[in-house]
Amino acid sequence: MGLRIGDTAPNFEIDTTEGKINFHDWAKGSWVFFFSHPADYTPVCTTEMGRTAQLAEQFAARGVKPLGLSTDTVEEHKGWMNDVNETQNTTVGFPIVADKDKKVAELYEMIHPGESTTAAVRSVFIIDPNQKIRLTMTYPMSVGRNFAEILRVIDALQTGDKHGVATPADWELGGDVIIPPSVSMEEAEKKFPQGFKTVKPYLRYTTVK
Ligand code: BEZ
């Protein structure tokens, strides 16, 4: 059985481009965007690493630490990061796990043998400050991830946690949110004094800041 939403993110100790880390110690108190890559010196991965670095301020503003992974060595990662910095006009400032023996990739089920028996697919784990897995996404090797969506789901999770709400299809930060059906009308009136719109008893919209 794979890792599921609500599971504690498994701990590991491993070398990275920024030295050895104990994952739980490194992540403590932060949200984490943990994302895997098939291999160093590959084109799609190069653009994704660059995009993550370019979005450093956006991740930091949300209290999120990015952590990359591919099944190559620290030396290979470091050489590749020079290329990422050069070609993507950025400076990579987050660690990349050197998972040469696939220990972490197997722990997080990032290797999907039907796609490749040796390289990780493009997995995403969004992990909260309590080290719970809050979101997983899995992309094939040939498709680069959508970083606007990654930031959007982090915003949705953080907004949901803060206000006890859910978010509708295609929600963006600042948009109307949904009062969960588990909240009674009486509770909703107390909890959302700003008011709410009842479209159906189970479909109620409100606004939060
Ligand atoms: C890439 O990152 O460009 C890539 C890696 C493995 C397979 C296909 C593309």
JSON list of C-alpha atoms and ligand atoms in Angstrom, two decimals:
[
{"chain": "A", "resi": 1, "resn": "MET", "atom": "CA", "xyz": [0.00, 0.00, 0.00]},
{"chain": "A", "resi": 2, "resn": "GLY", "atom": "CA", "xyz": [1.45, 3.38, -1.00]},
{"chain": "A", "resi": 3, "resn": "LEU", "atom": "CA", "xyz": [1.75, 6.53, 1.04]},
{"chain": "A", "resi": 4, "resn": "ARG", "atom": "CA", "xyz": [-1.59, 8.18, 1.53]},
{"chain": "A", "resi": 5, "resn": "ILE", "atom": "CA", "xyz": [-2.91, 11.60, 2.43]},
{"chain": "A", "resi": 6, "resn": "GLY", "atom": "CA", "xyz": [-2.88, 11.89, 6.22]},
{"chain": "A", "resi": 7, "resn": "ASP", "atom": "CA", "xyz": [0.09, 9.53, 6.66]},
{"chain": "A", "resi": 8, "resn": "THR", "atom": "CA", "xyz": [3.18, 10.81, 8.46]},
{"chain": "A", "resi": 9, "resn": "ALA", "atom": "CA", "xyz": [5.85, 11.48, 5.85]},
{"chain": "A", "resi": 10, "resn": "PRO", "atom": "CA", "xyz": [8.46, 8.75, 6.40]},
{"chain": "A", "resi": 11, "resn": "ASN", "atom": "CA", "xyz": [11.77, 9.93, 7.84]},
{"chain": "A", "resi": 12, "resn": "PHE", "atom": "CA", "xyz": [15.15, 9.34, 6.20]},
{"chain": "A", "resi": 13, "resn": "GLU", "atom": "CA", "xyz": [18.76, 10.43, 6.46]},
{"chain": "A", "resi": 14, "resn": "ILE", "atom": "CA", "xyz": [20.57, 11.16, 3.23]},
{"chain": "A", "resi": 15, "resn": "ASP", "atom": "CA", "xyz": [23.21, 13.26, 1.49]},
{"chain": "A", "resi": 16, "resn": "THR", "atom": "CA", "xyz": [22.00, 16.30, -0.37]},
{"chain": "A", "resi": 17, "resn": "THR", "atom": "CA", "xyz": [23.61, 19.17, -2.26]},
{"chain": "A", "resi": 18, "resn": "GLU", "atom": "CA", "xyz": [23.51, 21.07, 1.06]},
{"chain": "A", "resi": 19, "resn": "GLY", "atom": "CA", "xyz": [24.96, 18.29, 3.22]},
{"chain": "A", "resi": 20, "resn": "LYS", "atom": "CA", "xyz": [23.48, 15.35, 5.06]},
{"chain": "A", "resi": 21, "resn": "ILE", "atom": "CA", "xyz": [19.91, 15.82, 6.32]},
{"chain": "A", "resi": 22, "resn": "ASN", "atom": "CA", "xyz": [17.59, 14.03, 8.69]},
{"chain": "A", "resi": 23, "resn": "PHE", "atom": "CA", "xyz": [14.35, 14.77, 6.87]},
{"chain": "A", "resi": 24, "resn": "HIS", "atom": "CA", "xyz": [12.13, 15.28, 9.94]},
{"chain": "A", "resi": 25, "resn": "ASP", "atom": "CA", "xyz": [14.72, 17.56, 11.60]},
{"chain": "A", "resi": 26, "resn": "TRP", "atom": "CA", "xyz": [15.24, 19.52, 8.40]},
{"chain": "A", "resi": 27, "resn": "ALA", "atom": "CA", "xyz": [11.49, 19.90, 7.77]},
{"chain": "A", "resi": 28, "resn": "LYS", "atom": "CA", "xyz": [10.48, 20.66, 11.36]},
{"chain": "A", "resi": 29, "resn": "GLY", "atom": "CA", "xyz": [7.91, 23.45, 11.60]},
{"chain": "A", "resi": 30, "resn": "SER", "atom": "CA", "xyz": [7.74, 24.08, 7.85]},
{"chain": "A", "resi": 31, "resn": "TRP", "atom": "CA", "xyz": [5.62, 23.02, 4.96]},
{"chain": "A", "resi": 32, "resn": "VAL", "atom": "CA", "xyz": [7.62, 20.99, 2.44]},
{"chain": "A", "resi": 33, "resn": "PHE", "atom": "CA", "xyz": [7.34, 20.66, -1.32]},
{"chain": "A", "resi": 34, "resn": "PHE", "atom": "CA", "xyz": [9.15, 17.34, -1.93]},
{"chain": "A", "resi": 35, "resn": "PHE", "atom": "CA", "xyz": [9.47, 16.52, -5.62]},
{"chain": "A", "resi": 36, "resn": "SER", "atom": "CA", "xyz": [11.30, 13.83, -7.53]},
{"chain": "A", "resi": 37, "resn": "HIS", "atom": "CA", "xyz": [12.99, 13.81, -10.90]},
{"chain": "A", "resi": 38, "resn": "PRO", "atom": "CA", "xyz": [13.95, 11.01, -13.27]},
{"chain": "A", "resi": 39, "resn": "ALA", "atom": "CA", "xyz": [17.57, 12.05, -13.73]},
{"chain": "A", "resi": 40, "resn": "ASP", "atom": "CA", "xyz": [20.15, 14.83, -13.70]},
{"chain": "A", "resi": 41, "resn": "TYR", "atom": "CA", "xyz": [21.11, 16.54, -16.95]},
{"chain": "A", "resi": 42, "resn": "THR", "atom": "CA", "xyz": [17.69, 15.99, -18.54]},
{"chain": "A", "resi": 43, "resn": "PRO", "atom": "CA", "xyz": [15.69, 18.78, -20.20]},
{"chain": "A", "resi": 44, "resn": "VAL", "atom": "CA", "xyz": [12.29, 18.68, -18.47]},
{"chain": "A", "resi": 45, "resn": "CYS", "atom": "CA", "xyz": [13.93, 18.33, -15.04]},
{"chain": "A", "resi": 46, "resn": "THR", "atom": "CA", "xyz": [16.20, 21.27, -15.81]},
{"chain": "A", "resi": 47, "resn": "THR", "atom": "CA", "xyz": [13.20, 23.53, -16.40]},
{"chain": "A", "resi": 48, "resn": "GLU", "atom": "CA", "xyz": [11.45, 22.29, -13.23]},
{"chain": "A", "resi": 49, "resn": "MET", "atom": "CA", "xyz": [14.50, 22.85, -11.05]},
{"chain": "A", "resi": 50, "resn": "GLY", "atom": "CA", "xyz": [14.84, 26.32, -12.52]},
{"chain": "A", "resi": 51, "resn": "ARG", "atom": "CA", "xyz": [11.17, 27.13, -11.96]},
{"chain": "A", "resi": 52, "resn": "THR", "atom": "CA", "xyz": [11.38, 26.05, -8.33]},
{"chain": "A", "resi": 53, "resn": "ALA", "atom": "CA", "xyz": [14.41, 28.29, -7.82]},
{"chain": "A", "resi": 54, "resn": "GLN", "atom": "CA", "xyz": [12.71, 31.22, -9.57]},
{"chain": "A", "resi": 55, "resn": "LEU", "atom": "CA", "xyz": [9.74, 30.82, -7.21]},
{"chain": "A", "resi": 56, "resn": "ALA", "atom": "CA", "xyz": [11.89, 30.86, -4.04]},
{"chain": "A", "resi": 57, "resn": "GLU", "atom": "CA", "xyz": [10.16, 33.98, -2.69]},
{"chain": "A", "resi": 58, "resn": "GLN", "atom": "CA", "xyz": [6.70, 32.51, -3.37]},
{"chain": "A", "resi": 59, "resn": "PHE", "atom": "CA", "xyz": [7.56, 29.32, -1.50]},
{"chain": "A", "resi": 60, "resn": "ALA", "atom": "CA", "xyz": [9.15, 31.25, 1.38]},
{"chain": "A", "resi": 61, "resn": "ALA", "atom": "CA", "xyz": [6.09, 33.54, 1.68]},
{"chain": "A", "resi": 62, "resn": "ARG", "atom": "CA", "xyz": [3.99, 30.41, 2.29]},
{"chain": "A", "resi": 63, "resn": "GLY", "atom": "CA", "xyz": [6.48, 28.89, 4.76]},
{"chain": "A", "resi": 64, "resn": "VAL", "atom": "CA", "xyz": [7.36, 26.12, 2.31]},
{"chain": "A", "resi": 65, "resn": "LYS", "atom": "CA", "xyz": [10.80, 24.53, 1.91]},
{"chain": "A", "resi": 66, "resn": "PRO", "atom": "CA", "xyz": [11.41, 22.85, -1.47]},
{"chain": "A", "resi": 67, "resn": "LEU", "atom": "CA", "xyz": [13.33, 19.56, -1.50]},
{"chain": "A", "resi": 68, "resn": "GLY", "atom": "CA", "xyz": [14.26, 17.94, -4.82]},
{"chain": "A", "resi": 69, "resn": "LEU", "atom": "CA", "xyz": [15.33, 14.36, -5.42]},
{"chain": "A", "resi": 70, "resn": "SER", "atom": "CA", "xyz": [16.86, 12.38, -8.21]},
{"chain": "A", "resi": 71, "resn": "THR", "atom": "CA", "xyz": [18.67, 9.07, -8.22]},
{"chain": "A", "resi": 72, "resn": "ASP", "atom": "CA", "xyz": [22.12, 10.53, -8.92]},
{"chain": "A", "resi": 73, "resn": "THR", "atom": "CA", "xyz": [25.09, 11.62, -6.77]},
{"chain": "A", "resi": 74, "resn": "VAL", "atom": "CA", "xyz": [25.79, 14.93, -5.01]},
{"chain": "A", "resi": 75, "resn": "GLU", "atom": "CA", "xyz": [28.62, 15.63, -7.46]},
{"chain": "A", "resi": 76, "resn": "GLU", "atom": "CA", "xyz": [26.32, 15.02, -10.43]},
{"chain": "A", "resi": 77, "resn": "HIS", "atom": "CA", "xyz": [23.61, 17.20, -8.86]},
{"chain": "A", "resi": 78, "resn": "LYS", "atom": "CA", "xyz": [26.09, 20.03, -8.26]},
{"chain": "A", "resi": 79, "resn": "GLY", "atom": "CA", "xyz": [27.36, 19.97, -11.85]},
{"chain": "A", "resi": 80, "resn": "TRP", "atom": "CA", "xyz": [23.81, 19.91, -13.14]},
{"chain": "A", "resi": 81, "resn": "MET", "atom": "CA", "xyz": [22.79, 22.83, -10.89]},
{"chain": "A", "resi": 82, "resn": "ASN", "atom": "CA", "xyz": [25.46, 24.95, -12.60]},
{"chain": "A", "resi": 83, "resn": "ASP", "atom": "CA", "xyz": [23.64, 24.23, -15.86]},
{"chain": "A", "resi": 84, "resn": "VAL", "atom": "CA", "xyz": [20.23, 24.96, -14.28]},
{"chain": "A", "resi": 85, "resn": "ASN", "atom": "CA", "xyz": [21.49, 28.31, -12.96]},
{"chain": "A", "resi": 86, "resn": "GLU", "atom": "CA", "xyz": [23.00, 29.18, -16.33]},
{"chain": "A", "resi": 87, "resn": "THR", "atom": "CA", "xyz": [20.11, 28.11, -18.58]},
{"chain": "A", "resi": 88, "resn": "GLN", "atom": "CA", "xyz": [17.19, 29.15, -16.36]},
{"chain": "A", "resi": 89, "resn": "ASN", "atom": "CA", "xyz": [18.70, 32.47, -15.20]},
{"chain": "A", "resi": 90, "resn": "THR", "atom": "CA", "xyz": [18.38, 31.64, -11.54]},
{"chain": "A", "resi": 91, "resn": "THR", "atom": "CA", "xyz": [20.26, 30.38, -8.49]},
{"chain": "A", "resi": 92, "resn": "VAL", "atom": "CA", "xyz": [19.11, 27.11, -7.00]},
{"chain": "A", "resi": 93, "resn": "GLY", "atom": "CA", "xyz": [18.94, 27.66, -3.26]},
{"chain": "A", "resi": 94, "resn": "PHE", "atom": "CA", "xyz": [17.28, 24.49, -1.98]},
{"chain": "A", "resi": 95, "resn": "PRO", "atom": "CA", "xyz": [18.72, 21.00, -1.37]},
{"chain": "A", "resi": 96, "resn": "ILE", "atom": "CA", "xyz": [18.51, 18.09, -3.77]},
{"chain": "A", "resi": 97, "resn": "VAL", "atom": "CA", "xyz": [18.58, 14.59, -2.33]},
{"chain": "A", "resi": 98, "resn": "ALA", "atom": "CA", "xyz": [21.28, 12.36, -3.83]},
{"chain": "A", "resi": 99, "resn": "ASP", "atom": "CA", "xyz": [19.42, 9.07, -3.89]},
{"chain": "A", "resi": 100, "resn": "LYS", "atom": "CA", "xyz": [21.89, 6.98, -5.89]},
{"chain": "A", "resi": 101, "resn": "ASP", "atom": "CA", "xyz": [20.81, 3.73, -4.22]},
{"chain": "A", "resi": 102, "resn": "LYS", "atom": "CA", "xyz": [17.07, 4.66, -4.55]},
{"chain": "A", "resi": 103, "resn": "LYS", "atom": "CA", "xyz": [16.49, 4.28, -0.83]},
{"chain": "A", "resi": 104, "resn": "VAL", "atom": "CA", "xyz": [14.21, 7.33, -0.55]},
{"chain": "A", "resi": 105, "resn": "ALA", "atom": "CA", "xyz": [12.63, 6.86, -3.98]},
{"chain": "A", "resi": 106, "resn": "GLU", "atom": "CA", "xyz": [11.56, 3.37, -2.92]},
{"chain": "A", "resi": 107, "resn": "LEU", "atom": "CA", "xyz": [10.41, 4.55, 0.53]},
{"chain": "A", "resi": 108, "resn": "TYR", "atom": "CA", "xyz": [8.19, 7.17, -1.14]},
{"chain": "A", "resi": 109, "resn": "GLU", "atom": "CA", "xyz": [7.22, 4.85, -4.05]},
{"chain": "A", "resi": 110, "resn": "MET", "atom": "CA", "xyz": [8.63, 7.25, -6.61]},
{"chain": "A", "resi": 111, "resn": "ILE", "atom": "CA", "xyz": [9.79, 4.40, -8.87]},
{"chain": "A", "resi": 112, "resn": "HIS", "atom": "CA", "xyz": [6.98, 3.14, -11.07]},
{"chain": "A", "resi": 113, "resn": "PRO", "atom": "CA", "xyz": [8.41, 0.07, -12.84]},
{"chain": "A", "resi": 114, "resn": "GLY", "atom": "CA", "xyz": [6.01, 0.33, -15.79]},
{"chain": "A", "resi": 115, "resn": "GLU", "atom": "CA", "xyz": [7.59, 3.73, -16.55]},
{"chain": "A", "resi": 116, "resn": "SER", "atom": "CA", "xyz": [11.20, 2.97, -15.48]},
{"chain": "A", "resi": 117, "resn": "THR", "atom": "CA", "xyz": [12.80, 0.42, -13.19]},
{"chain": "A", "resi": 118, "resn": "THR", "atom": "CA", "xyz": [15.67, 2.73, -12.25]},
{"chain": "A", "resi": 119, "resn": "ALA", "atom": "CA", "xyz": [14.50, 6.35, -12.37]},
{"chain": "A", "resi": 120, "resn": "ALA", "atom": "CA", "xyz": [11.88, 8.16, -10.31]},
{"chain": "A", "resi": 121, "resn": "VAL", "atom": "CA", "xyz": [8.76, 9.51, -11.94]},
{"chain": "A", "resi": 122, "resn": "ARG", "atom": "CA", "xyz": [7.66, 13.08, -11.17]},
{"chain": "A", "resi": 123, "resn": "SER", "atom": "CA", "xyz": [6.12, 12.68, -7.72]},
{"chain": "A", "resi": 124, "resn": "VAL", "atom": "CA", "xyz": [5.02, 15.58, -5.53]},
{"chain": "A", "resi": 125, "resn": "PHE", "atom": "CA", "xyz": [4.40, 15.38, -1.80]},
{"chain": "A", "resi": 126, "resn": "ILE", "atom": "CA", "xyz": [3.11, 18.46, 0.01]},
{"chain": "A", "resi": 127, "resn": "ILE", "atom": "CA", "xyz": [3.88, 17.89, 3.68]},
{"chain": "A", "resi": 128, "resn": "ASP", "atom": "CA", "xyz": [2.57, 20.08, 6.49]},
{"chain": "A", "resi": 129, "resn": "PRO", "atom": "CA", "xyz": [4.42, 21.37, 9.58]},
{"chain": "A", "resi": 130, "resn": "ASN", "atom": "CA", "xyz": [3.13, 18.36, 11.54]},
{"chain": "A", "resi": 131, "resn": "GLN", "atom": "CA", "xyz": [4.89, 16.20, 8.92]},
{"chain": "A", "resi": 132, "resn": "LYS", "atom": "CA", "xyz": [1.62, 14.82, 7.57]},
{"chain": "A", "resi": 133, "resn": "ILE", "atom": "CA", "xyz": [1.28, 14.21, 3.85]},
{"chain": "A", "resi": 134, "resn": "ARG", "atom": "CA", "xyz": [-1.43, 16.60, 2.67]},
{"chain": "A", "resi": 135, "resn": "LEU", "atom": "CA", "xyz": [-1.29, 16.16, -1.09]},
{"chain": "A", "resi": 136, "resn": "THR", "atom": "CA", "xyz": [0.30, 13.82, -3.60]},
{"chain": "A", "resi": 137, "resn": "MET", "atom": "CA", "xyz": [0.58, 14.20, -7.35]},
{"chain": "A", "resi": 138, "resn": "THR", "atom": "CA", "xyz": [2.30, 11.90, -9.81]},
{"chain": "A", "resi": 139, "resn": "TYR", "atom": "CA", "xyz": [3.31, 12.96, -13.29]},
{"chain": "A", "resi": 140, "resn": "PRO", "atom": "CA", "xyz": [4.95, 10.89, -16.00]},
{"chain": "A", "resi": 141, "resn": "MET", "atom": "CA", "xyz": [8.57, 11.51, -16.92]},
{"chain": "A", "resi": 142, "resn": "SER", "atom": "CA", "xyz": [7.75, 13.37, -20.11]},
{"chain": "A", "resi": 143, "resn": "VAL", "atom": "CA", "xyz": [5.39, 15.99, -18.59]},
{"chain": "A", "resi": 144, "resn": "GLY", "atom": "CA", "xyz": [6.71, 18.95, -16.62]},
{"chain": "A", "resi": 145, "resn": "ARG", "atom": "CA", "xyz": [4.66, 19.95, -13.60]},
{"chain": "A", "resi": 146, "resn": "ASN", "atom": "CA", "xyz": [2.49, 23.07, -13.39]},
{"chain": "A", "resi": 147, "resn": "PHE", "atom": "CA", "xyz": [4.00, 25.26, -10.67]},
{"chain": "A", "resi": 148, "resn": "ALA", "atom": "CA", "xyz": [1.04, 27.62, -10.57]},
{"chain": "A", "resi": 149, "resn": "GLU", "atom": "CA", "xyz": [-1.02, 24.58, -9.52]},
{"chain": "A", "resi": 150, "resn": "ILE", "atom": "CA", "xyz": [1.54, 23.61, -6.89]},
{"chain": "A", "resi": 151, "resn": "LEU", "atom": "CA", "xyz": [1.35, 27.08, -5.31]},
{"chain": "A", "resi": 152, "resn": "ARG", "atom": "CA", "xyz": [-2.46, 27.09, -5.69]},
{"chain": "A", "resi": 153, "resn": "VAL", "atom": "CA", "xyz": [-2.92, 23.82, -3.77]},
{"chain": "A", "resi": 154, "resn": "ILE", "atom": "CA", "xyz": [-0.60, 25.04, -1.04]},
{"chain": "A", "resi": 155, "resn": "ASP", "atom": "CA", "xyz": [-2.74, 28.20, -0.78]},
{"chain": "A", "resi": 156, "resn": "ALA", "atom": "CA", "xyz": [-5.88, 26.06, -0.70]},
{"chain": "A", "resi": 157, "resn": "LEU", "atom": "CA", "xyz": [-4.53, 23.79, 2.05]},
{"chain": "A", "resi": 158, "resn": "GLN", "atom": "CA", "xyz": [-3.35, 26.72, 4.15]},
{"chain": "A", "resi": 159, "resn": "THR", "atom": "CA", "xyz": [-6.61, 28.63, 3.67]},
{"chain": "A", "resi": 160, "resn": "GLY", "atom": "CA", "xyz": [-8.59, 25.51, 4.58]},
{"chain": "A", "resi": 161, "resn": "ASP", "atom": "CA", "xyz": [-6.54, 24.95, 7.73]},
{"chain": "A", "resi": 162, "resn": "LYS", "atom": "CA", "xyz": [-6.81, 28.58, 8.81]},
{"chain": "A", "resi": 163, "resn": "HIS", "atom": "CA", "xyz": [-10.54, 29.05, 8.29]},
{"chain": "A", "resi": 164, "resn": "GLY", "atom": "CA", "xyz": [-12.02, 25.54, 8.41]},
{"chain": "A", "resi": 165, "resn": "VAL", "atom": "CA", "xyz": [-13.25, 25.77, 4.83]},
{"chain": "A", "resi": 166, "resn": "ALA", "atom": "CA", "xyz": [-12.96, 23.87, 1.56]},
{"chain": "A", "resi": 167, "resn": "THR", "atom": "CA", "xyz": [-12.19, 25.35, -1.85]},
{"chain": "A", "resi": 168, "resn": "PRO", "atom": "CA", "xyz": [-14.22, 24.95, -5.04]},
{"chain": "A", "resi": 169, "resn": "ALA", "atom": "CA", "xyz": [-13.09, 23.92, -8.51]},
{"chain": "A", "resi": 170, "resn": "ASP", "atom": "CA", "xyz": [-10.46, 26.22, -10.00]},
{"chain": "A", "resi": 171, "resn": "TRP", "atom": "CA", "xyz": [-10.29, 28.25, -6.78]},
{"chain": "A", "resi": 172, "resn": "GLU", "atom": "CA", "xyz": [-7.61, 30.88, -6.59]},
{"chain": "A", "resi": 173, "resn": "LEU", "atom": "CA", "xyz": [-6.39, 32.82, -3.56]},
{"chain": "A", "resi": 174, "resn": "GLY", "atom": "CA", "xyz": [-8.99, 35.49, -2.69]},
{"chain": "A", "resi": 175, "resn": "GLY", "atom": "CA", "xyz": [-11.88, 33.60, -4.29]},
{"chain": "A", "resi": 176, "resn": "ASP", "atom": "CA", "xyz": [-15.03, 32.47, -2.50]},
{"chain": "A", "resi": 177, "resn": "VAL", "atom": "CA", "xyz": [-14.64, 29.37, -0.35]},
{"chain": "A", "resi": 178, "resn": "ILE", "atom": "CA", "xyz": [-17.03, 26.59, 0.65]},
{"chain": "A", "resi": 179, "resn": "ILE", "atom": "CA", "xyz": [-18.42, 25.87, 4.11]},
{"chain": "A", "resi": 180, "resn": "PRO", "atom": "CA", "xyz": [-18.05, 22.11, 4.64]},
{"chain": "A", "resi": 181, "resn": "PRO", "atom": "CA", "xyz": [-21.30, 20.12, 5.00]},
{"chain": "A", "resi": 182, "resn": "SER", "atom": "CA", "xyz": [-20.13, 19.00, 8.48]},
{"chain": "A", "resi": 183, "resn": "VAL", "atom": "CA", "xyz": [-20.75, 22.59, 9.72]},
{"chain": "A", "resi": 184, "resn": "SER", "atom": "CA", "xyz": [-24.40, 23.04, 10.69]},
{"chain": "A", "resi": 185, "resn": "MET", "atom": "CA", "xyz": [-26.34, 26.19, 9.72]},
{"chain": "A", "resi": 186, "resn": "GLU", "atom": "CA", "xyz": [-26.27, 27.32, 13.34]},
{"chain": "A", "resi": 187, "resn": "GLU", "atom": "CA", "xyz": [-22.50, 26.82, 13.57]},
{"chain": "A", "resi": 188, "resn": "ALA", "atom": "CA", "xyz": [-21.98, 28.49, 10.20]},
{"chain": "A", "resi": 189, "resn": "GLU", "atom": "CA", "xyz": [-23.77, 31.62, 11.41]},
{"chain": "A", "resi": 190, "resn": "LYS", "atom": "CA", "xyz": [-21.43, 31.85, 14.41]},
{"chain": "A", "resi": 191, "resn": "LYS", "atom": "CA", "xyz": [-18.27, 30.88, 12.54]},
{"chain": "A", "resi": 192, "resn": "PHE", "atom": "CA", "xyz": [-18.80, 33.08, 9.49]},
{"chain": "A", "resi": 193, "resn": "PRO", "atom": "CA", "xyz": [-20.26, 36.38, 10.76]},
{"chain": "A", "resi": 194, "resn": "GLN", "atom": "CA", "xyz": [-19.29, 37.94, 7.45]},
{"chain": "A", "resi": 195, "resn": "GLY", "atom": "CA", "xyz": [-22.25, 35.98, 6.06]},
{"chain": "A", "resi": 196, "resn": "PHE", "atom": "CA", "xyz": [-22.61, 33.20, 3.52]},
{"chain": "A", "resi": 197, "resn": "LYS", "atom": "CA", "xyz": [-24.68, 32.33, 0.50]},
{"chain": "A", "resi": 198, "resn": "THR", "atom": "CA", "xyz": [-26.71, 29.11, 0.57]},
{"chain": "A", "resi": 199, "resn": "VAL", "atom": "CA", "xyz": [-27.19, 27.77, -2.96]},
{"chain": "A", "resi": 200, "resn": "LYS", "atom": "CA", "xyz": [-28.27, 24.36, -1.62]},
{"chain": "A", "resi": 201, "resn": "PRO", "atom": "CA", "xyz": [-28.15, 23.27, 2.02]},
{"chain": "A", "resi": 202, "resn": "TYR", "atom": "CA", "xyz": [-24.90, 21.41, 1.17]},
{"chain": "A", "resi": 203, "resn": "LEU", "atom": "CA", "xyz": [-23.46, 24.18, -1.07]},
{"chain": "A", "resi": 204, "resn": "ARG", "atom": "CA", "xyz": [-22.66, 27.32, 0.88]},
{"chain": "A", "resi": 205, "resn": "TYR", "atom": "CA", "xyz": [-20.15, 29.98, -0.14]},
{"chain": "A", "resi": 206, "resn": "THR", "atom": "CA", "xyz": [-18.43, 32.53, 2.02]},
{"chain": "A", "resi": 207, "resn": "THR", "atom": "CA", "xyz": [-15.42, 34.82, 1.86]},
{"chain": "A", "resi": 208, "resn": "VAL", "atom": "CA", "xyz": [-12.29, 34.75, 4.01]},
{"chain": "A", "resi": 209, "resn": "LYS", "atom": "CA", "xyz": [-9.23, 36.97, 4.26]},
{"chain": "B", "resi": 1, "resn": "BEZ", "atom": "C1", "xyz": [13.47, 15.06, -18.84]},
{"chain": "B", "resi": 1, "resn": "BEZ", "atom": "O1", "xyz": [13.64, 15.49, -17.71]},
{"chain": "B", "resi": 1, "resn": "BEZ", "atom": "O2", "xyz": [13.59, 15.77, -19.81]},
{"chain": "B", "resi": 1, "resn": "BEZ", "atom": "C2", "xyz": [13.12, 13.62, -19.07]},
{"chain": "B", "resi": 1, "resn": "BEZ", "atom": "C3", "xyz": [13.60, 12.66, -18.21]},
{"chain": "B", "resi": 1, "resn": "BEZ", "atom": "C4", "xyz": [13.26, 11.34, -18.46]},
{"chain": "B", "resi": 1, "resn": "BEZ", "atom": "C5", "xyz": [12.45, 11.01, -19.52]},
{"chain": "B", "resi": 1, "resn": "BEZ", "atom": "C6", "xyz": [11.93, 12.00, -20.35]},
{"chain": "B", "resi": 1, "resn": "BEZ", "atom": "C7", "xyz": [12.29, 13.31, -20.12]}
]
